[in-house]
Amino acid sequence: MKILIIVSSRHNDNTLKIAEAMSEAAPVTVTALENVNRYKLSEFDIVGFGSGIYYGKHDKKLINFVNGLCNQKRYCFVFSTSGSSNYSKNNSYLIKLLESKNKIVLGSFGCKGEDKFFIFKLLGGINKGHPNIEDFDAAQKFITELSDKYNSLLK
Ligand SMILES: Cc1cc2nc3c(=O)[nH]c(=O)nc-3n(C[C@H](O)[C@H](O)[C@H](O)COP(=O)(O)O)c2cc1C
């Protein structure tokens, strides 16, 4: 099985760290969104889309990229890091967009990421130290279970 993770991590590399943790637990290739043209999505069994949450949604550039995808059926997942812990709401826009493109979203993951934006910077940042070891463990459990789910669909 081959998994491609496309990540946009503009603020603090928080989401990139989660992608890298996933790559230690499953056959994952991680690419920054800027370099995604180096890869053929059709050569991967599952494609993961992740970024920080900025103003309530995933990175606009990632959303634009998904908007430009064709309607070919593909297995996907969505993940994010954020200041808030409302992960299912944070991921919902991108999930719906992927589903509108005929993608099957196998799962979604979220965890806290250190947030040093604007007023939080003045306060020294919130979610200090996140993602932390528990977040990495949870991300690895997520990708392992997602791989198992994909394999059981093929049976
Ligand atoms: C410009 C900006 C806007 C943000 N907006 C939100 C938001 O709407 N909701 C939220 O929970 N976190 C928000 N955050 C916090 C980020 O989602 C969080 O720090 C995330 O871990 C950043 O991921 P990254 O380091 O991969 O970019 C925002 C951060 C920045 C810099």
PDB file of C-alpha atoms in Angstrom, residues 39-132:
ATOM      1  CA  TYR A  39       3.901  13.152  -7.647  1.00  0.00           C
ATOM      2  CA  LYS A  40       1.114  11.382  -9.512  1.00  0.00           C
ATOM      3  CA  LEU A  41      -1.844  10.989  -7.185  1.00  0.00           C
ATOM      4  CA  SER A  42      -2.995   7.994  -9.231  1.00  0.00           C
ATOM      5  CA  GLU A  43       0.122   6.076  -8.128  1.00  0.00           C
ATOM      6  CA  PHE A  44      -1.027   6.133  -4.489  1.00  0.00           C
ATOM      7  CA  ASP A  45      -3.768   4.082  -2.847  1.00  0.00           C
ATOM      8  CA  ILE A  46      -4.676   6.765  -0.312  1.00  0.00           C
ATOM      9  CA  VAL A  47      -4.035  10.516  -0.310  1.00  0.00           C
ATOM     10  CA  GLY A  48      -4.017  12.518   2.937  1.00  0.00           C
ATOM     11  CA  PHE A  49      -4.651  16.265   3.023  1.00  0.00           C
ATOM     12  CA  GLY A  50      -3.512  18.286   6.033  1.00  0.00           C
ATOM     13  CA  SER A  51      -2.775  21.817   7.172  1.00  0.00           C
ATOM     14  CA  GLY A  52      -3.141  24.138  10.116  1.00  0.00           C
ATOM     15  CA  ILE A  53      -6.553  25.705  10.557  1.00  0.00           C
ATOM     16  CA  TYR A  54      -6.502  29.348   9.533  1.00  0.00           C
ATOM     17  CA  TYR A  55      -9.664  31.393  10.109  1.00  0.00           C
ATOM     18  CA  GLY A  56     -11.778  28.290  10.603  1.00  0.00           C
ATOM     19  CA  LYS A  57     -10.652  26.271   7.579  1.00  0.00           C
ATOM     20  CA  HIS A  58      -7.697  24.456   6.075  1.00  0.00           C
ATOM     21  CA  ASP A  59      -5.137  26.506   4.139  1.00  0.00           C
ATOM     22  CA  LYS A  60      -6.765  28.292   1.188  1.00  0.00           C
ATOM     23  CA  LYS A  61      -4.093  26.963  -1.164  1.00  0.00           C
ATOM     24  CA  LEU A  62      -4.883  23.390  -0.114  1.00  0.00           C
ATOM     25  CA  ILE A  63      -8.597  24.059  -0.596  1.00  0.00           C
ATOM     26  CA  ASN A  64      -7.870  25.495  -4.062  1.00  0.00           C
ATOM     27  CA  PHE A  65      -5.811  22.422  -4.899  1.00  0.00           C
ATOM     28  CA  VAL A  66      -8.660  20.103  -3.880  1.00  0.00           C
ATOM     29  CA  ASN A  67     -11.080  22.266  -5.849  1.00  0.00           C
ATOM     30  CA  GLY A  68      -8.975  21.635  -8.934  1.00  0.00           C
ATOM     31  CA  LEU A  69      -9.013  17.831  -8.597  1.00  0.00           C
ATOM     32  CA  CYS A  70     -10.890  15.783 -11.144  1.00  0.00           C
ATOM     33  CA  ASN A  71     -13.880  13.654 -10.156  1.00  0.00           C
ATOM     34  CA  GLN A  72     -12.026  10.357 -10.243  1.00  0.00           C
ATOM     35  CA  LYS A  73     -12.821   8.112  -7.276  1.00  0.00           C
ATOM     36  CA  ARG A  74      -9.969   8.055  -4.755  1.00  0.00           C
ATOM     37  CA  TYR A  75      -9.467   7.084  -1.105  1.00  0.00           C
ATOM     38  CA  CYS A  76      -8.475  10.013   1.092  1.00  0.00           C
ATOM     39  CA  PHE A  77      -8.192  11.296   4.618  1.00  0.00           C
ATOM     40  CA  VAL A  78      -8.071  14.725   6.203  1.00  0.00           C
ATOM     41  CA  PHE A  79      -6.112  16.035   9.164  1.00  0.00           C
ATOM     42  CA  SER A  80      -5.287  19.321  10.830  1.00  0.00           C
ATOM     43  CA  THR A  81      -3.708  20.990  13.818  1.00  0.00           C
ATOM     44  CA  SER A  82      -5.388  23.975  15.400  1.00  0.00           C
ATOM     45  CA  GLY A  83      -5.563  26.354  18.316  1.00  0.00           C
ATOM     46  CA  SER A  84      -9.027  25.100  19.224  1.00  0.00           C
ATOM     47  CA  SER A  85      -9.960  21.474  19.766  1.00  0.00           C
ATOM     48  CA  ASN A  86     -13.086  21.441  17.616  1.00  0.00           C
ATOM     49  CA  TYR A  87     -11.466  19.010  15.202  1.00  0.00           C
ATOM     50  CA  SER A  88     -14.523  17.603  13.478  1.00  0.00           C
ATOM     51  CA  LYS A  89     -15.820  21.098  12.719  1.00  0.00           C
ATOM     52  CA  ASN A  90     -12.351  22.236  11.603  1.00  0.00           C
ATOM     53  CA  ASN A  91     -12.073  19.341   9.145  1.00  0.00           C
ATOM     54  CA  SER A  92     -15.657  19.374   7.921  1.00  0.00           C
ATOM     55  CA  TYR A  93     -15.305  21.876   5.052  1.00  0.00           C
ATOM     56  CA  LEU A  94     -12.436  19.996   3.393  1.00  0.00           C
ATOM     57  CA  ILE A  95     -14.167  16.638   3.906  1.00  0.00           C
ATOM     58  CA  LYS A  96     -17.338  17.876   2.214  1.00  0.00           C
ATOM     59  CA  LEU A  97     -15.296  19.365  -0.629  1.00  0.00           C
ATOM     60  CA  LEU A  98     -13.460  16.075  -1.181  1.00  0.00           C
ATOM     61  CA  GLU A  99     -16.739  14.159  -1.121  1.00  0.00           C
ATOM     62  CA  SER A 100     -18.144  16.524  -3.737  1.00  0.00           C
ATOM     63  CA  LYS A 101     -15.182  15.445  -5.895  1.00  0.00           C
ATOM     64  CA  ASN A 102     -16.152  11.762  -5.663  1.00  0.00           C
ATOM     65  CA  LYS A 103     -13.501  11.037  -3.009  1.00  0.00           C
ATOM     66  CA  ILE A 104     -14.040   8.500  -0.254  1.00  0.00           C
ATOM     67  CA  VAL A 105     -12.859  10.021   3.014  1.00  0.00           C
ATOM     68  CA  LEU A 106     -11.734   7.109   5.177  1.00  0.00           C
ATOM     69  CA  GLY A 107     -11.143   9.175   8.293  1.00  0.00           C
ATOM     70  CA  SER A 108     -10.187  12.491   9.795  1.00  0.00           C
ATOM     71  CA  PHE A 109      -7.719  13.445  12.511  1.00  0.00           C
ATOM     72  CA  GLY A 110      -7.040  16.590  14.474  1.00  0.00           C
ATOM     73  CA  CYS A 111      -4.917  17.673  17.382  1.00  0.00           C
ATOM     74  CA  LYS A 112      -3.789  20.848  19.102  1.00  0.00           C
ATOM     75  CA  GLY A 113      -0.965  22.899  17.598  1.00  0.00           C
ATOM     76  CA  GLU A 114       0.952  25.684  19.262  1.00  0.00           C
ATOM     77  CA  ASP A 115      -0.678  28.928  18.244  1.00  0.00           C
ATOM     78  CA  LYS A 116       1.387  32.108  18.315  1.00  0.00           C
ATOM     79  CA  PHE A 117      -0.926  34.116  16.116  1.00  0.00           C
ATOM     80  CA  PHE A 118      -1.670  37.758  16.943  1.00  0.00           C
ATOM     81  CA  ILE A 119      -3.053  38.155  20.475  1.00  0.00           C
ATOM     82  CA  PHE A 120      -1.819  34.677  21.450  1.00  0.00           C
ATOM     83  CA  LYS A 121       1.740  35.765  20.637  1.00  0.00           C
ATOM     84  CA  LEU A 122       1.413  38.531  23.207  1.00  0.00           C
ATOM     85  CA  LEU A 123       0.341  35.891  25.712  1.00  0.00           C
ATOM     86  CA  GLY A 124       3.361  33.749  24.827  1.00  0.00           C
ATOM     87  CA  GLY A 125       1.350  31.380  22.618  1.00  0.00           C
ATOM     88  CA  ILE A 126      -1.291  28.805  23.471  1.00  0.00           C
ATOM     89  CA  ASN A 127      -1.070  24.990  23.317  1.00  0.00           C
ATOM     90  CA  LYS A 128       2.631  25.258  24.103  1.00  0.00           C
ATOM     91  CA  GLY A 129       4.562  22.111  23.209  1.00  0.00           C
ATOM     92  CA  HIS A 130       1.817  20.779  20.890  1.00  0.00           C
ATOM     93  CA  PRO A 131       1.908  18.639  18.942  1.00  0.00           C
ATOM     94  CA  ASN A 132       3.490  16.562  21.718  1.00  0.00           C
TER      95      ASN A 132
END
